[in-house]
Amino acid sequence: MTLPPAFKHRRFIMLWLGLFISVTGSSMQLWSLFWHISTLSPDPIAVSGVGAARIIPVVIFALIGGVVADLYDRRKVMFLTQISLAGIAMLLAVLTMTNTIQLWHIYLLTALQATATSFDLPARQALVPNLITNKDDLPSAFSLQSIAFDLGAIIGPALSGIIIASLGQAYTYLINAISFGAVLIALILIGKVDQEINPEARARGFWQPDMMREGIRFIFSKPILISTMPLDFFATFWSSANTLLPYVAQN
């Protein structure tokens, strides 16, 4: 067998393994949340609150997250976001274990998680090219990232059902909190990552509408991007019926 070209880069392998473990834990938590909501509220519309709590912070902070990834050390940004995500998962576990959790807790913590992810995802995507010394291996690296997300999206929900049935709801959150440690360990082992940062732009801070507009103009200047993004949006928008499956299973 021939390994994918991106696996020739040791630091990328470490980040990929950490992300695969973390993504699996995050998918497990997300689907565990849907089940948890179905036990807290008999109204199926309650699960839509999670969707709103996830999308609103992304709309608000995604452009800022991209600027932050360009102006600050991406590895340090990921450190902060991964620690934040682990803390949110741990808080969900504590609230569940103490039987004090309510719907508004889930919505609020999901919104905070989405906010952290709005900064984590651009930093993560932009960090990968810094780890690949041969730019011809970049397509392989991004394909492997997609594989990690897809596998995590399959394994995570299956694990959530097994863990809820065998250990209890709270342990899905606790295990997810621990899974973020895989990325933190990978970031420590990777060490310092070279990154070009414009000191003048950084001095102006992260609120830079000009840089945000430049990013938007770049998207609209690329036909392949402007055509695939709406396609992806509509495919994702209409695929959310599966979030109702906990109610289908119970009734």
PDB file of C-alpha atoms in Angstrom:
ATOM      1  CA  MET A   1       0.000   0.000   0.000  1.00  0.00           C
ATOM      2  CA  THR A   2       1.096   3.555  -0.708  1.00  0.00           C
ATOM      3  CA  LEU A   3       0.482   6.156   1.962  1.00  0.00           C
ATOM      4  CA  PRO A   4      -1.237   9.422   0.945  1.00  0.00           C
ATOM      5  CA  PRO A   5       1.420  12.052   0.099  1.00  0.00           C
ATOM      6  CA  ALA A   6       0.396  14.282   3.015  1.00  0.00           C
ATOM      7  CA  PHE A   7       1.304  11.504   5.463  1.00  0.00           C
ATOM      8  CA  LYS A   8       4.950  12.049   4.545  1.00  0.00           C
ATOM      9  CA  HIS A   9       4.807  15.148   6.761  1.00  0.00           C
ATOM     10  CA  ARG A  10       5.177  14.142  10.414  1.00  0.00           C
ATOM     11  CA  ARG A  11       3.609  17.258  11.900  1.00  0.00           C
ATOM     12  CA  PHE A  12       0.559  16.969   9.666  1.00  0.00           C
ATOM     13  CA  ILE A  13       0.063  13.344  10.770  1.00  0.00           C
ATOM     14  CA  MET A  14       0.022  14.430  14.427  1.00  0.00           C
ATOM     15  CA  LEU A  15      -2.506  17.183  13.768  1.00  0.00           C
ATOM     16  CA  TRP A  16      -4.648  14.870  11.628  1.00  0.00           C
ATOM     17  CA  LEU A  17      -4.823  12.169  14.303  1.00  0.00           C
ATOM     18  CA  GLY A  18      -5.670  14.742  16.970  1.00  0.00           C
ATOM     19  CA  LEU A  19      -8.402  16.272  14.820  1.00  0.00           C
ATOM     20  CA  PHE A  20      -9.872  12.866  13.968  1.00  0.00           C
ATOM     21  CA  ILE A  21     -10.235  12.005  17.661  1.00  0.00           C
ATOM     22  CA  SER A  22     -11.606  15.453  18.478  1.00  0.00           C
ATOM     23  CA  VAL A  23     -14.085  15.505  15.574  1.00  0.00           C
ATOM     24  CA  THR A  24     -15.368  12.078  16.584  1.00  0.00           C
ATOM     25  CA  GLY A  25     -15.941  13.373  20.118  1.00  0.00           C
ATOM     26  CA  SER A  26     -17.666  16.526  18.858  1.00  0.00           C
ATOM     27  CA  SER A  27     -20.001  14.532  16.592  1.00  0.00           C
ATOM     28  CA  MET A  28     -20.777  12.248  19.506  1.00  0.00           C
ATOM     29  CA  GLN A  29     -21.665  15.250  21.672  1.00  0.00           C
ATOM     30  CA  LEU A  30     -23.832  16.899  19.017  1.00  0.00           C
ATOM     31  CA  TRP A  31     -26.039  13.859  18.522  1.00  0.00           C
ATOM     32  CA  SER A  32     -26.088  13.241  22.231  1.00  0.00           C
ATOM     33  CA  LEU A  33     -27.450  16.782  22.616  1.00  0.00           C
ATOM     34  CA  PHE A  34     -30.328  16.019  20.257  1.00  0.00           C
ATOM     35  CA  TRP A  35     -31.236  12.959  22.317  1.00  0.00           C
ATOM     36  CA  HIS A  36     -30.853  14.938  25.540  1.00  0.00           C
ATOM     37  CA  ILE A  37     -33.219  17.630  24.267  1.00  0.00           C
ATOM     38  CA  SER A  38     -35.807  14.982  23.408  1.00  0.00           C
ATOM     39  CA  THR A  39     -35.743  13.841  27.047  1.00  0.00           C
ATOM     40  CA  LEU A  40     -36.116  17.409  28.354  1.00  0.00           C
ATOM     41  CA  SER A  41     -38.897  18.574  26.035  1.00  0.00           C
ATOM     42  CA  PRO A  42     -41.751  16.677  24.353  1.00  0.00           C
ATOM     43  CA  ASP A  43     -41.896  19.312  21.587  1.00  0.00           C
ATOM     44  CA  PRO A  44     -39.777  18.392  18.523  1.00  0.00           C
ATOM     45  CA  ILE A  45     -39.269  22.064  17.673  1.00  0.00           C
ATOM     46  CA  ALA A  46     -36.915  22.209  20.669  1.00  0.00           C
ATOM     47  CA  VAL A  47     -34.104  20.697  18.578  1.00  0.00           C
ATOM     48  CA  SER A  48     -34.276  23.655  16.200  1.00  0.00           C
ATOM     49  CA  GLY A  49     -32.873  25.808  18.997  1.00  0.00           C
ATOM     50  CA  VAL A  50     -29.557  23.985  18.658  1.00  0.00           C
ATOM     51  CA  GLY A  51     -29.436  24.840  14.952  1.00  0.00           C
ATOM     52  CA  ALA A  52     -30.100  28.515  15.666  1.00  0.00           C
ATOM     53  CA  ALA A  53     -27.556  28.545  18.496  1.00  0.00           C
ATOM     54  CA  ARG A  54     -24.940  27.098  16.145  1.00  0.00           C
ATOM     55  CA  ILE A  55     -25.546  29.256  13.069  1.00  0.00           C
ATOM     56  CA  ILE A  56     -25.976  32.735  14.601  1.00  0.00           C
ATOM     57  CA  PRO A  57     -22.437  32.927  16.110  1.00  0.00           C
ATOM     58  CA  VAL A  58     -20.971  31.611  12.854  1.00  0.00           C
ATOM     59  CA  VAL A  59     -22.680  34.377  10.854  1.00  0.00           C
ATOM     60  CA  ILE A  60     -21.432  37.001  13.330  1.00  0.00           C
ATOM     61  CA  PHE A  61     -17.881  35.791  13.957  1.00  0.00           C
ATOM     62  CA  ALA A  62     -16.777  33.815  10.872  1.00  0.00           C
ATOM     63  CA  LEU A  63     -15.290  36.804   9.044  1.00  0.00           C
ATOM     64  CA  ILE A  64     -13.540  37.987  12.208  1.00  0.00           C
ATOM     65  CA  GLY A  65     -12.196  34.458  12.727  1.00  0.00           C
ATOM     66  CA  GLY A  66     -10.608  34.565   9.286  1.00  0.00           C
ATOM     67  CA  VAL A  67      -8.866  37.856  10.064  1.00  0.00           C
ATOM     68  CA  VAL A  68      -7.609  36.490  13.397  1.00  0.00           C
ATOM     69  CA  ALA A  69      -6.156  33.446  11.599  1.00  0.00           C
ATOM     70  CA  ASP A  70      -4.191  35.798   9.321  1.00  0.00           C
ATOM     71  CA  LEU A  71      -2.954  38.178  12.012  1.00  0.00           C
ATOM     72  CA  TYR A  72      -2.140  35.921  14.961  1.00  0.00           C
ATOM     73  CA  ASP A  73      -0.269  32.687  15.607  1.00  0.00           C
ATOM     74  CA  ARG A  74      -2.685  30.017  14.348  1.00  0.00           C
ATOM     75  CA  ARG A  75      -1.272  27.397  16.695  1.00  0.00           C
ATOM     76  CA  LYS A  76      -1.915  29.618  19.716  1.00  0.00           C
ATOM     77  CA  VAL A  77      -5.414  30.455  18.450  1.00  0.00           C
ATOM     78  CA  MET A  78      -6.158  26.730  18.277  1.00  0.00           C
ATOM     79  CA  PHE A  79      -4.809  26.253  21.791  1.00  0.00           C
ATOM     80  CA  LEU A  80      -7.282  28.800  23.110  1.00  0.00           C
ATOM     81  CA  THR A  81     -10.248  27.521  21.106  1.00  0.00           C
ATOM     82  CA  GLN A  82      -9.623  23.852  21.942  1.00  0.00           C
ATOM     83  CA  ILE A  83      -9.330  24.624  25.662  1.00  0.00           C
ATOM     84  CA  SER A  84     -12.558  26.650  25.440  1.00  0.00           C
ATOM     85  CA  LEU A  85     -14.371  23.812  23.671  1.00  0.00           C
ATOM     86  CA  ALA A  86     -13.150  21.306  26.249  1.00  0.00           C
ATOM     87  CA  GLY A  87     -14.372  23.560  29.063  1.00  0.00           C
ATOM     88  CA  ILE A  88     -17.827  23.891  27.486  1.00  0.00           C
ATOM     89  CA  ALA A  89     -18.122  20.106  27.134  1.00  0.00           C
ATOM     90  CA  MET A  90     -17.030  19.651  30.747  1.00  0.00           C
ATOM     91  CA  LEU A  91     -19.653  22.145  31.928  1.00  0.00           C
ATOM     92  CA  LEU A  92     -22.329  20.200  30.047  1.00  0.00           C
ATOM     93  CA  ALA A  93     -21.148  17.040  31.797  1.00  0.00           C
ATOM     94  CA  VAL A  94     -21.269  18.663  35.252  1.00  0.00           C
ATOM     95  CA  LEU A  95     -24.736  20.141  34.710  1.00  0.00           C
ATOM     96  CA  THR A  96     -26.007  16.767  33.504  1.00  0.00           C
ATOM     97  CA  MET A  97     -24.430  14.811  36.361  1.00  0.00           C
ATOM     98  CA  THR A  98     -25.970  17.162  38.925  1.00  0.00           C
ATOM     99  CA  ASN A  99     -29.399  17.013  37.224  1.00  0.00           C
ATOM    100  CA  THR A 100     -29.522  20.803  36.973  1.00  0.00           C
ATOM    101  CA  ILE A 101     -29.334  21.124  33.192  1.00  0.00           C
ATOM    102  CA  GLN A 102     -32.126  22.909  31.352  1.00  0.00           C
ATOM    103  CA  LEU A 103     -32.826  23.662  27.710  1.00  0.00           C
ATOM    104  CA  TRP A 104     -31.471  27.187  27.935  1.00  0.00           C
ATOM    105  CA  HIS A 105     -28.169  25.796  29.273  1.00  0.00           C
ATOM    106  CA  ILE A 106     -27.844  23.639  26.158  1.00  0.00           C
ATOM    107  CA  TYR A 107     -28.666  26.530  23.821  1.00  0.00           C
ATOM    108  CA  LEU A 108     -26.263  28.932  25.537  1.00  0.00           C
ATOM    109  CA  LEU A 109     -23.369  26.474  25.701  1.00  0.00           C
ATOM    110  CA  THR A 110     -23.967  25.439  22.090  1.00  0.00           C
ATOM    111  CA  ALA A 111     -23.768  29.113  21.052  1.00  0.00           C
ATOM    112  CA  LEU A 112     -20.498  29.524  22.982  1.00  0.00           C
ATOM    113  CA  GLN A 113     -19.167  26.390  21.343  1.00  0.00           C
ATOM    114  CA  ALA A 114     -20.092  27.716  17.884  1.00  0.00           C
ATOM    115  CA  THR A 115     -18.345  31.004  18.703  1.00  0.00           C
ATOM    116  CA  ALA A 116     -15.127  29.176  19.599  1.00  0.00           C
ATOM    117  CA  THR A 117     -15.440  27.053  16.452  1.00  0.00           C
ATOM    118  CA  SER A 118     -15.773  30.232  14.336  1.00  0.00           C
ATOM    119  CA  PHE A 119     -12.202  31.067  15.356  1.00  0.00           C
ATOM    120  CA  ASP A 120     -10.909  27.489  15.485  1.00  0.00           C
ATOM    121  CA  LEU A 121     -11.898  26.406  11.975  1.00  0.00           C
ATOM    122  CA  PRO A 122     -10.160  29.221   9.999  1.00  0.00           C
ATOM    123  CA  ALA A 123      -7.014  28.826  12.120  1.00  0.00           C
ATOM    124  CA  ARG A 124      -7.070  25.051  11.606  1.00  0.00           C
ATOM    125  CA  GLN A 125      -7.562  25.270   7.844  1.00  0.00           C
ATOM    126  CA  ALA A 126      -4.893  27.934   7.464  1.00  0.00           C
ATOM    127  CA  LEU A 127      -2.426  25.996   9.660  1.00  0.00           C
ATOM    128  CA  VAL A 128      -2.345  22.979   7.344  1.00  0.00           C
ATOM    129  CA  PRO A 129      -0.382  24.688   4.504  1.00  0.00           C
ATOM    130  CA  ASN A 130       2.179  25.773   7.112  1.00  0.00           C
ATOM    131  CA  LEU A 131       2.771  22.098   7.982  1.00  0.00           C
ATOM    132  CA  ILE A 132       3.141  20.845   4.381  1.00  0.00           C
ATOM    133  CA  THR A 133       6.594  21.616   2.999  1.00  0.00           C
ATOM    134  CA  ASN A 134       5.743  20.315  -0.493  1.00  0.00           C
ATOM    135  CA  LYS A 135       2.802  22.311  -1.830  1.00  0.00           C
ATOM    136  CA  ASP A 136       1.992  19.523  -4.297  1.00  0.00           C
ATOM    137  CA  ASP A 137       0.865  17.490  -1.265  1.00  0.00           C
ATOM    138  CA  LEU A 138      -1.740  20.070  -0.215  1.00  0.00           C
ATOM    139  CA  PRO A 139      -4.669  18.445  -2.114  1.00  0.00           C
ATOM    140  CA  SER A 140      -3.878  15.195  -0.298  1.00  0.00           C
ATOM    141  CA  ALA A 141      -3.833  17.011   3.049  1.00  0.00           C
ATOM    142  CA  PHE A 142      -7.214  18.645   2.521  1.00  0.00           C
ATOM    143  CA  SER A 143      -8.697  15.363   1.268  1.00  0.00           C
ATOM    144  CA  LEU A 144      -7.473  13.624   4.420  1.00  0.00           C
ATOM    145  CA  GLN A 145      -9.029  16.353   6.533  1.00  0.00           C
ATOM    146  CA  SER A 146     -12.342  15.738   4.795  1.00  0.00           C
ATOM    147  CA  ILE A 147     -11.983  12.001   5.441  1.00  0.00           C
ATOM    148  CA  ALA A 148     -11.349  12.673   9.143  1.00  0.00           C
ATOM    149  CA  PHE A 149     -14.521  14.773   9.376  1.00  0.00           C
ATOM    150  CA  ASP A 150     -16.623  12.224   7.482  1.00  0.00           C
ATOM    151  CA  LEU A 151     -15.386   9.286   9.554  1.00  0.00           C
ATOM    152  CA  GLY A 152     -15.911  11.253  12.755  1.00  0.00           C
ATOM    153  CA  ALA A 153     -19.451  12.106  11.663  1.00  0.00           C
ATOM    154  CA  ILE A 154     -20.165   8.370  11.265  1.00  0.00           C
ATOM    155  CA  ILE A 155     -18.376   6.977  14.322  1.00  0.00           C
ATOM    156  CA  GLY A 156     -19.356   9.765  16.750  1.00  0.00           C
ATOM    157  CA  PRO A 157     -23.157   9.349  16.634  1.00  0.00           C
ATOM    158  CA  ALA A 158     -22.813   5.564  16.919  1.00  0.00           C
ATOM    159  CA  LEU A 159     -20.620   5.979  19.987  1.00  0.00           C
ATOM    160  CA  SER A 160     -23.099   8.410  21.555  1.00  0.00           C
ATOM    161  CA  GLY A 161     -25.840   5.771  21.513  1.00  0.00           C
ATOM    162  CA  ILE A 162     -23.562   3.124  23.002  1.00  0.00           C
ATOM    163  CA  ILE A 163     -22.274   5.430  25.741  1.00  0.00           C
ATOM    164  CA  ILE A 164     -25.714   6.805  26.678  1.00  0.00           C
ATOM    165  CA  ALA A 165     -27.052   3.259  26.955  1.00  0.00           C
ATOM    166  CA  SER A 166     -24.095   1.867  28.911  1.00  0.00           C
ATOM    167  CA  LEU A 167     -22.746   4.764  30.999  1.00  0.00           C
ATOM    168  CA  GLY A 168     -25.247   7.612  30.826  1.00  0.00           C
ATOM    169  CA  GLN A 169     -25.827  10.915  29.053  1.00  0.00           C
ATOM    170  CA  ALA A 170     -23.216  12.897  30.975  1.00  0.00           C
ATOM    171  CA  TYR A 171     -20.365  10.649  29.862  1.00  0.00           C
ATOM    172  CA  THR A 172     -20.764  11.624  26.211  1.00  0.00           C
ATOM    173  CA  TYR A 173     -19.923  15.196  27.214  1.00  0.00           C
ATOM    174  CA  LEU A 174     -17.130  14.105  29.538  1.00  0.00           C
ATOM    175  CA  ILE A 175     -15.483  11.925  26.887  1.00  0.00           C
ATOM    176  CA  ASN A 176     -15.783  14.732  24.344  1.00  0.00           C
ATOM    177  CA  ALA A 177     -14.047  17.110  26.762  1.00  0.00           C
ATOM    178  CA  ILE A 178     -11.202  14.605  27.067  1.00  0.00           C
ATOM    179  CA  SER A 179     -11.020  14.149  23.274  1.00  0.00           C
ATOM    180  CA  PHE A 180      -9.922  17.772  22.817  1.00  0.00           C
ATOM    181  CA  GLY A 181      -6.756  16.774  24.649  1.00  0.00           C
ATOM    182  CA  ALA A 182      -5.695  14.886  21.507  1.00  0.00           C
ATOM    183  CA  VAL A 183      -5.477  18.152  19.551  1.00  0.00           C
ATOM    184  CA  LEU A 184      -3.729  19.946  22.404  1.00  0.00           C
ATOM    185  CA  ILE A 185      -1.105  17.187  22.613  1.00  0.00           C
ATOM    186  CA  ALA A 186      -0.654  17.325  18.830  1.00  0.00           C
ATOM    187  CA  LEU A 187      -0.167  21.102  18.937  1.00  0.00           C
ATOM    188  CA  ILE A 188       2.451  20.720  21.672  1.00  0.00           C
ATOM    189  CA  LEU A 189       4.338  18.039  19.716  1.00  0.00           C
ATOM    190  CA  ILE A 190       4.166  20.062  16.494  1.00  0.00           C
ATOM    191  CA  GLY A 191       6.096  22.907  18.089  1.00  0.00           C
ATOM    192  CA  LYS A 192       6.534  26.364  16.638  1.00  0.00           C
ATOM    193  CA  VAL A 193       5.056  26.801  13.160  1.00  0.00           C
ATOM    194  CA  ASP A 194       6.425  29.397  10.763  1.00  0.00           C
ATOM    195  CA  GLN A 195       3.784  31.842   9.597  1.00  0.00           C
ATOM    196  CA  GLU A 196       3.914  35.103   7.683  1.00  0.00           C
ATOM    197  CA  ILE A 197       2.184  37.886   9.629  1.00  0.00           C
ATOM    198  CA  ASN A 198       1.932  41.497   8.511  1.00  0.00           C
ATOM    199  CA  PRO A 199       3.026  43.484  11.611  1.00  0.00           C
ATOM    200  CA  GLU A 200       1.337  46.681  10.422  1.00  0.00           C
ATOM    201  CA  ALA A 201      -1.980  44.924   9.883  1.00  0.00           C
ATOM    202  CA  ARG A 202      -1.663  43.144  13.222  1.00  0.00           C
ATOM    203  CA  ALA A 203      -1.082  46.451  14.996  1.00  0.00           C
ATOM    204  CA  ARG A 204      -4.500  47.626  13.809  1.00  0.00           C
ATOM    205  CA  GLY A 205      -6.227  44.760  15.652  1.00  0.00           C
ATOM    206  CA  PHE A 206      -8.623  42.062  14.488  1.00  0.00           C
ATOM    207  CA  TRP A 207     -11.507  44.398  13.548  1.00  0.00           C
ATOM    208  CA  GLN A 208     -10.515  45.203   9.961  1.00  0.00           C
ATOM    209  CA  PRO A 209     -13.454  45.586   7.544  1.00  0.00           C
ATOM    210  CA  ASP A 210     -11.019  46.042   4.642  1.00  0.00           C
ATOM    211  CA  MET A 211      -9.587  42.552   5.142  1.00  0.00           C
ATOM    212  CA  MET A 212     -13.098  41.106   5.472  1.00  0.00           C
ATOM    213  CA  ARG A 213     -14.201  42.781   2.239  1.00  0.00           C
ATOM    214  CA  GLU A 214     -11.058  41.496   0.534  1.00  0.00           C
ATOM    215  CA  GLY A 215     -11.984  37.950   1.544  1.00  0.00           C
ATOM    216  CA  ILE A 216     -15.521  38.383   0.198  1.00  0.00           C
ATOM    217  CA  ARG A 217     -14.210  39.839  -3.080  1.00  0.00           C
ATOM    218  CA  PHE A 218     -11.873  36.864  -3.430  1.00  0.00           C
ATOM    219  CA  ILE A 219     -14.794  34.440  -3.099  1.00  0.00           C
ATOM    220  CA  PHE A 220     -16.867  36.277  -5.708  1.00  0.00           C
ATOM    221  CA  SER A 221     -13.890  36.388  -8.085  1.00  0.00           C
ATOM    222  CA  LYS A 222     -13.649  32.579  -8.151  1.00  0.00           C
ATOM    223  CA  PRO A 223     -16.479  30.925 -10.113  1.00  0.00           C
ATOM    224  CA  ILE A 224     -15.742  27.510  -8.607  1.00  0.00           C
ATOM    225  CA  LEU A 225     -16.250  28.910  -5.090  1.00  0.00           C
ATOM    226  CA  ILE A 226     -19.338  31.010  -5.789  1.00  0.00           C
ATOM    227  CA  SER A 227     -21.007  28.041  -7.515  1.00  0.00           C
ATOM    228  CA  THR A 228     -20.169  25.333  -4.961  1.00  0.00           C
ATOM    229  CA  MET A 229     -20.956  27.333  -1.823  1.00  0.00           C
ATOM    230  CA  PRO A 230     -24.699  27.832  -2.571  1.00  0.00           C
ATOM    231  CA  LEU A 231     -24.874  24.184  -3.657  1.00  0.00           C
ATOM    232  CA  ASP A 232     -23.408  23.104  -0.322  1.00  0.00           C
ATOM    233  CA  PHE A 233     -25.723  25.462   1.568  1.00  0.00           C
ATOM    234  CA  PHE A 234     -28.914  24.101   0.041  1.00  0.00           C
ATOM    235  CA  ALA A 235     -27.773  20.489   0.400  1.00  0.00           C
ATOM    236  CA  THR A 236     -27.017  21.074   4.088  1.00  0.00           C
ATOM    237  CA  PHE A 237     -30.074  23.228   4.786  1.00  0.00           C
ATOM    238  CA  TRP A 238     -32.521  20.564   3.619  1.00  0.00           C
ATOM    239  CA  SER A 239     -30.713  17.657   5.296  1.00  0.00           C
ATOM    240  CA  SER A 240     -31.520  18.675   8.868  1.00  0.00           C
ATOM    241  CA  ALA A 241     -34.544  16.390   9.246  1.00  0.00           C
ATOM    242  CA  ASN A 242     -32.289  13.758  10.785  1.00  0.00           C
ATOM    243  CA  THR A 243     -32.072  15.880  13.936  1.00  0.00           C
ATOM    244  CA  LEU A 244     -35.650  14.776  14.623  1.00  0.00           C
ATOM    245  CA  LEU A 245     -34.661  11.093  14.795  1.00  0.00           C
ATOM    246  CA  PRO A 246     -34.588  11.021  18.637  1.00  0.00           C
ATOM    247  CA  TYR A 247     -38.293  11.910  18.622  1.00  0.00           C
ATOM    248  CA  VAL A 248     -38.969   9.346  15.896  1.00  0.00           C
ATOM    249  CA  ALA A 249     -37.177   6.681  17.946  1.00  0.00           C
ATOM    250  CA  GLN A 250     -39.122   7.492  21.108  1.00  0.00           C
ATOM    251  CA  ASN A 251     -42.518   7.615  19.420  1.00  0.00           C
TER     252      ASN A 251
END
